[in-house]
Each structure stands twice: as structure tokens, then as C-alpha cells.
Amino acid sequence: MQKEVVLISFLFILLSNINEIDNDNPPVNFVVTIDWEKERPEIGSEDIYESIEETTLIILDIFKEHNIKATFLVEYDSMADMFQFEELLKRIIDDGHEIGLHFHGTDWYDYNELKTWILSGKEKAKKYDQDIVSFRAGCFVMTDDLKRILKETGFLVDLSKAPGFLGWDTEDTIYFEDNLLILPLTSTEGRYLNFYKGNMEELTTKKIEAEYDTLVMYFHNWNIVNDDLTLNTEKIEEIKNYFTFIENKYNIRYMRCKEYYEYFKWLQSFE
């Protein structure tokens, strides 16, 4: 049933934009991803745990205001504690967002241990009728074992590539590796499309003017709190202003990872 819903959403996106293909302002696919974590390394798990509801609801309200459908990559420990965040996860799903898996320590375990953890994360999400197919490795650490496991366990989209970071090359080209779509973060000159360093408008403009038709951004739920756990109101306004800016200037088409997978697969069928 879930697959049919994704396909229908994908077809609706195509049909609703079919008249825009040849105009002077073609659609730009925009994949918004959130690494949803109950811990922030600089603060500690107990503190950020207390703010996760407030930050998540603020982000969801921003997304609703801008009609953004995003992919929330739930960190495994948070997935394991789903019973504590049940209402939040229901709200994320009810708002039409996709649930994916985010896992730290991908290089700490052998193949069998890692596969057990990954399958456990997928299984826990089934309680919410979620068939998880999108994944991001913590700190963008990809291994041969992990890539093999993703392919074996039904994942369709890997978001672990941060061009130029660690062992990754600098290319942010989107491509298939077997049936696994490699969807890198949008980057230029060592900067990624996120809210850490500000001035996202400049990076976005640079990529779109270079005729990129797909942008991939990420941030964390805890990006909008200060070290003392007060809300970072300036960061919240920055996020709101950014989405207003790109929507006013460009023909933005927000897509969840599953939708983008179907879209890219459809494009490849013409090659």
C-alpha cells in the first residue's frame, strides 16, 4: 500500500508540473532531509532529549507553512526509544513526511552485527506502517559492508555521501549503484547545503545557476537550540527566510527520498 501511495504522489508531482518543463523557470527538485537525533554531541543526551519535542514541532510548523514534504532520518537510538517519542513520530508521519534510518558507528561492527542493527531499525518502524528505504550513515562513514547490507535489506536511497569529506570524492553527481540510488549532499567549495554556516542563499543560487536540477540539504533538529538549551530564534528565522527566498526566486519542487527515487528511475528509463 505504501509503495502505491509513493507512486501516486510521484505521478501527481509530474502531472502538476508538466507545463513547466519548457518555460524560463524550470522546476528545481529539492530534497530536504533531517537527521533526527535525541543527542547533540556538544550538549549530551539528557539535555537535548528534553528539547526534542519543542524543536521538532517548530520544524514541522515551518514545513507545513511552506508545504514542504521532507525525509526525517531517525537516528537508531531514537528509533529504539520510539515509545518515548510516539506522538512526535505520529505527527511527522501524519504531516506527510517520510521516515528513514540514521545510524552512527557504521564502522564499529562486523558485517553480521551491523546487518542485525539495520534490520532492527527497519522492523521497529513497521509499527507505524513505515517501510524504511532511505539511509544516512552517521558522520557520513560508509563501508563496503554497509553498502552491501543496504542493498540486501531493501534500501533504495543512500544519503551518506558528503563530497570532499573523509574518503569521499568531491563529486555531487547523483547515480545508481545497482538498485541503490546514491544521493549526495549538494556541495561547493567544501560547503554543504545546511544551516551551520549561514548564507545558504548564495550556495543555492550558485548551484541553480550552474543548472543543477536537484538539490539535497540536511540539518538536525537540534540546530535550532543554543548550548544553554534556549531556542535559537535567529536560526529559526534564518530557516524561515531561506525557504521564503528560494520559493520566491525559483520554481521549487519539494520531494521526499522515495519520490525522488521513482523520479530518477523514470528519468534513467529514457537513457
mmCIF file of C-alpha atoms in Angstrom, residues 23-216:
data_model
loop_
_atom_site.group_PDB
_atom_site.id
_atom_site.type_symbol
_atom_site.label_atom_id
_atom_site.label_comp_id
_atom_site.label_asym_id
_atom_site.label_seq_id
_atom_site.Cartn_x
_atom_site.Cartn_y
_atom_site.Cartn_z
ATOM 1 C CA ASN A 23 9.334 27.598 -19.550
ATOM 2 C CA ASP A 24 12.007 30.038 -18.391
ATOM 3 C CA ASN A 25 11.775 28.907 -14.795
ATOM 4 C CA PRO A 26 12.005 25.088 -14.834
ATOM 5 C CA PRO A 27 11.341 23.186 -11.608
ATOM 6 C CA VAL A 28 14.215 22.528 -9.225
ATOM 7 C CA ASN A 29 13.867 19.303 -7.261
ATOM 8 C CA PHE A 30 14.605 19.953 -3.602
ATOM 9 C CA VAL A 31 15.177 17.035 -1.206
ATOM 10 C CA VAL A 32 15.044 18.198 2.415
ATOM 11 C CA THR A 33 16.453 15.736 4.957
ATOM 12 C CA ILE A 34 16.654 15.990 8.738
ATOM 13 C CA ASP A 35 18.938 13.845 10.880
ATOM 14 C CA TRP A 36 16.507 13.408 13.787
ATOM 15 C CA GLU A 37 18.516 12.724 16.931
ATOM 16 C CA LYS A 38 17.878 12.756 20.645
ATOM 17 C CA GLU A 39 21.527 13.637 21.314
ATOM 18 C CA ARG A 40 23.668 16.603 20.412
ATOM 19 C CA PRO A 41 27.344 15.784 20.971
ATOM 20 C CA GLU A 42 28.228 19.206 22.418
ATOM 21 C CA ILE A 43 25.362 19.067 24.927
ATOM 22 C CA GLY A 44 24.668 15.455 25.819
ATOM 23 C CA SER A 45 21.745 13.110 25.529
ATOM 24 C CA GLU A 46 19.816 14.088 28.648
ATOM 25 C CA ASP A 47 19.671 17.766 27.766
ATOM 26 C CA ILE A 48 18.765 17.502 24.098
ATOM 27 C CA TYR A 49 16.223 14.824 24.967
ATOM 28 C CA GLU A 50 14.322 17.490 26.900
ATOM 29 C CA SER A 51 14.147 19.804 23.878
ATOM 30 C CA ILE A 52 13.384 17.289 21.128
ATOM 31 C CA GLU A 53 9.617 17.833 21.250
ATOM 32 C CA GLU A 54 9.830 21.618 21.068
ATOM 33 C CA THR A 55 12.376 21.679 18.251
ATOM 34 C CA THR A 56 10.563 19.034 16.219
ATOM 35 C CA LEU A 57 7.217 20.831 16.445
ATOM 36 C CA ILE A 58 8.802 24.115 15.350
ATOM 37 C CA ILE A 59 10.401 22.432 12.334
ATOM 38 C CA LEU A 60 7.138 20.710 11.436
ATOM 39 C CA ASP A 61 5.274 24.020 11.632
ATOM 40 C CA ILE A 62 7.823 25.638 9.302
ATOM 41 C CA PHE A 63 7.460 22.756 6.864
ATOM 42 C CA LYS A 64 3.676 22.999 6.966
ATOM 43 C CA GLU A 65 3.785 26.737 6.319
ATOM 44 C CA HIS A 66 5.945 26.169 3.224
ATOM 45 C CA ASN A 67 4.220 22.955 2.119
ATOM 46 C CA ILE A 68 7.480 21.039 2.434
ATOM 47 C CA LYS A 69 7.437 17.255 2.460
ATOM 48 C CA ALA A 70 10.748 16.111 3.916
ATOM 49 C CA THR A 71 12.566 12.937 4.925
ATOM 50 C CA PHE A 72 13.290 12.525 8.649
ATOM 51 C CA LEU A 73 16.228 10.166 9.099
ATOM 52 C CA VAL A 74 15.612 8.843 12.607
ATOM 53 C CA GLU A 75 18.813 8.001 14.476
ATOM 54 C CA TYR A 76 18.810 4.378 15.627
ATOM 55 C CA ASP A 77 18.838 5.138 19.363
ATOM 56 C CA SER A 78 15.824 7.390 18.858
ATOM 57 C CA MET A 79 14.188 4.661 16.783
ATOM 58 C CA ALA A 80 14.822 2.195 19.600
ATOM 59 C CA ASP A 81 13.146 4.625 22.012
ATOM 60 C CA MET A 82 10.183 5.203 19.714
ATOM 61 C CA PHE A 83 7.765 4.510 22.545
ATOM 62 C CA GLN A 84 9.049 7.703 24.210
ATOM 63 C CA PHE A 85 8.571 9.747 21.039
ATOM 64 C CA GLU A 86 5.456 8.060 19.724
ATOM 65 C CA GLU A 87 3.322 11.192 19.413
ATOM 66 C CA LEU A 88 6.123 13.098 17.688
ATOM 67 C CA LEU A 89 6.683 10.332 15.169
ATOM 68 C CA LYS A 90 2.965 10.086 14.500
ATOM 69 C CA ARG A 91 2.872 13.837 13.860
ATOM 70 C CA ILE A 92 5.830 13.571 11.452
ATOM 71 C CA ILE A 93 4.112 10.775 9.539
ATOM 72 C CA ASP A 94 0.655 12.371 9.651
ATOM 73 C CA ASP A 95 2.118 15.560 8.176
ATOM 74 C CA GLY A 96 3.161 13.520 5.144
ATOM 75 C CA HIS A 97 6.882 13.226 5.786
ATOM 76 C CA GLU A 98 8.979 10.157 5.095
ATOM 77 C CA ILE A 99 10.795 8.218 7.821
ATOM 78 C CA GLY A 100 14.311 6.970 7.070
ATOM 79 C CA LEU A 101 17.112 5.491 9.185
ATOM 80 C CA HIS A 102 20.225 7.235 10.516
ATOM 81 C CA PHE A 103 22.903 5.088 12.153
ATOM 82 C CA HIS A 104 26.123 6.053 13.943
ATOM 83 C CA GLY A 105 29.022 3.643 14.385
ATOM 84 C CA THR A 106 28.800 2.052 10.957
ATOM 85 C CA ASP A 107 32.489 1.126 11.164
ATOM 86 C CA TRP A 108 32.322 -0.289 14.703
ATOM 87 C CA TYR A 109 30.681 -3.618 13.871
ATOM 88 C CA ASP A 110 31.355 -6.597 11.677
ATOM 89 C CA TYR A 111 29.024 -7.464 8.806
ATOM 90 C CA ASN A 112 26.618 -9.683 10.777
ATOM 91 C CA GLU A 113 26.351 -7.321 13.746
ATOM 92 C CA LEU A 114 25.747 -4.313 11.536
ATOM 93 C CA LYS A 115 23.124 -6.108 9.481
ATOM 94 C CA THR A 116 21.294 -7.079 12.689
ATOM 95 C CA TRP A 117 21.205 -3.425 13.808
ATOM 96 C CA ILE A 118 19.983 -2.197 10.421
ATOM 97 C CA LEU A 119 17.234 -4.822 10.208
ATOM 98 C CA SER A 120 16.203 -3.983 13.766
ATOM 99 C CA GLY A 121 15.740 -0.329 12.807
ATOM 100 C CA LYS A 122 13.570 -1.271 9.828
ATOM 101 C CA GLU A 123 11.499 -3.628 11.965
ATOM 102 C CA LYS A 124 10.777 -1.016 14.652
ATOM 103 C CA ALA A 125 9.382 1.376 12.049
ATOM 104 C CA LYS A 126 6.841 -1.190 10.859
ATOM 105 C CA LYS A 127 4.771 -0.406 13.935
ATOM 106 C CA TYR A 128 3.936 2.861 12.183
ATOM 107 C CA ASP A 129 3.377 1.191 8.810
ATOM 108 C CA GLN A 130 6.671 2.600 7.586
ATOM 109 C CA ASP A 131 8.796 0.612 5.155
ATOM 110 C CA ILE A 132 12.118 2.382 5.553
ATOM 111 C CA VAL A 133 14.099 2.691 2.314
ATOM 112 C CA SER A 134 16.287 5.778 2.936
ATOM 113 C CA PHE A 135 19.511 5.778 4.951
ATOM 114 C CA ARG A 136 22.308 8.066 6.103
ATOM 115 C CA ALA A 137 25.420 6.865 7.904
ATOM 116 C CA GLY A 138 26.448 8.840 10.972
ATOM 117 C CA CYS A 139 29.340 11.220 10.194
ATOM 118 C CA PHE A 140 28.941 10.041 6.563
ATOM 119 C CA VAL A 141 31.055 6.934 7.246
ATOM 120 C CA MET A 142 30.285 4.415 4.510
ATOM 121 C CA THR A 143 31.895 0.968 4.392
ATOM 122 C CA ASP A 144 31.770 -1.859 1.865
ATOM 123 C CA ASP A 145 29.867 -3.996 4.374
ATOM 124 C CA LEU A 146 27.295 -1.277 4.963
ATOM 125 C CA LYS A 147 26.705 -0.684 1.266
ATOM 126 C CA ARG A 148 26.235 -4.415 0.749
ATOM 127 C CA ILE A 149 23.782 -4.561 3.674
ATOM 128 C CA LEU A 150 21.725 -1.644 2.343
ATOM 129 C CA LYS A 151 21.328 -3.411 -0.986
ATOM 130 C CA GLU A 152 20.436 -6.712 0.678
ATOM 131 C CA THR A 153 17.858 -5.284 3.072
ATOM 132 C CA GLY A 154 15.695 -3.299 0.683
ATOM 133 C CA PHE A 155 17.090 0.201 0.997
ATOM 134 C CA LEU A 156 16.677 2.278 -2.149
ATOM 135 C CA VAL A 157 18.343 5.598 -1.292
ATOM 136 C CA ASP A 158 21.693 6.219 0.398
ATOM 137 C CA LEU A 159 22.324 9.779 1.610
ATOM 138 C CA SER A 160 25.715 9.105 3.198
ATOM 139 C CA LYS A 161 27.904 10.858 0.633
ATOM 140 C CA ALA A 162 29.303 14.209 1.734
ATOM 141 C CA PRO A 163 31.517 15.220 -1.214
ATOM 142 C CA GLY A 164 35.079 16.041 -0.157
ATOM 143 C CA PHE A 165 34.556 14.804 3.421
ATOM 144 C CA LEU A 166 36.615 11.928 4.822
ATOM 145 C CA GLY A 167 37.273 9.485 1.955
ATOM 146 C CA TRP A 168 34.570 10.818 -0.360
ATOM 147 C CA ASP A 169 35.477 12.372 -3.692
ATOM 148 C CA THR A 170 34.297 15.909 -4.443
ATOM 149 C CA GLU A 171 31.583 14.977 -6.976
ATOM 150 C CA ASP A 172 27.953 15.519 -6.016
ATOM 151 C CA THR A 173 26.617 13.658 -9.039
ATOM 152 C CA ILE A 174 23.526 11.515 -8.430
ATOM 153 C CA TYR A 175 23.753 7.938 -9.684
ATOM 154 C CA PHE A 176 22.577 4.363 -9.262
ATOM 155 C CA GLU A 177 24.824 1.657 -7.868
ATOM 156 C CA ASP A 178 22.896 -1.474 -8.730
ATOM 157 C CA ASN A 179 19.421 -0.645 -7.368
ATOM 158 C CA LEU A 180 20.727 1.746 -4.698
ATOM 159 C CA LEU A 181 20.412 5.448 -5.512
ATOM 160 C CA ILE A 182 23.417 7.422 -4.271
ATOM 161 C CA LEU A 183 22.048 10.868 -3.403
ATOM 162 C CA PRO A 184 24.927 13.091 -2.221
ATOM 163 C CA LEU A 185 24.623 16.317 -0.292
ATOM 164 C CA THR A 186 24.700 19.364 -2.513
ATOM 165 C CA SER A 187 28.091 20.996 -2.066
ATOM 166 C CA THR A 188 30.518 23.501 -3.493
ATOM 167 C CA GLU A 189 33.986 24.514 -2.356
ATOM 168 C CA GLY A 190 33.772 22.356 0.759
ATOM 169 C CA ARG A 191 30.408 23.743 1.870
ATOM 170 C CA TYR A 192 27.192 21.780 2.162
ATOM 171 C CA LEU A 193 23.593 22.800 1.870
ATOM 172 C CA ASN A 194 22.799 23.078 5.582
ATOM 173 C CA PHE A 195 22.250 25.772 8.190
ATOM 174 C CA TYR A 196 25.559 25.529 10.035
ATOM 175 C CA LYS A 197 27.461 28.401 8.425
ATOM 176 C CA GLY A 198 24.647 30.519 7.081
ATOM 177 C CA ASN A 199 24.424 32.241 3.700
ATOM 178 C CA MET A 200 22.545 29.313 2.185
ATOM 179 C CA GLU A 201 21.031 31.634 -0.409
ATOM 180 C CA GLU A 202 24.438 32.154 -2.041
ATOM 181 C CA LEU A 203 25.185 28.438 -2.305
ATOM 182 C CA THR A 204 21.708 27.654 -3.614
ATOM 183 C CA THR A 205 21.907 30.391 -6.255
ATOM 184 C CA LYS A 206 25.334 29.207 -7.369
ATOM 185 C CA LYS A 207 24.147 25.625 -7.889
ATOM 186 C CA ILE A 208 20.907 26.523 -9.661
ATOM 187 C CA GLU A 209 22.670 28.990 -11.958
ATOM 188 C CA ALA A 210 25.077 26.146 -12.778
ATOM 189 C CA GLU A 211 21.953 24.305 -13.997
ATOM 190 C CA TYR A 212 21.672 21.806 -11.185
ATOM 191 C CA ASP A 213 18.109 20.488 -11.278
ATOM 192 C CA THR A 214 18.282 18.713 -7.909
ATOM 193 C CA LEU A 215 19.475 19.993 -4.538
ATOM 194 C CA VAL A 216 19.868 17.919 -1.368
#
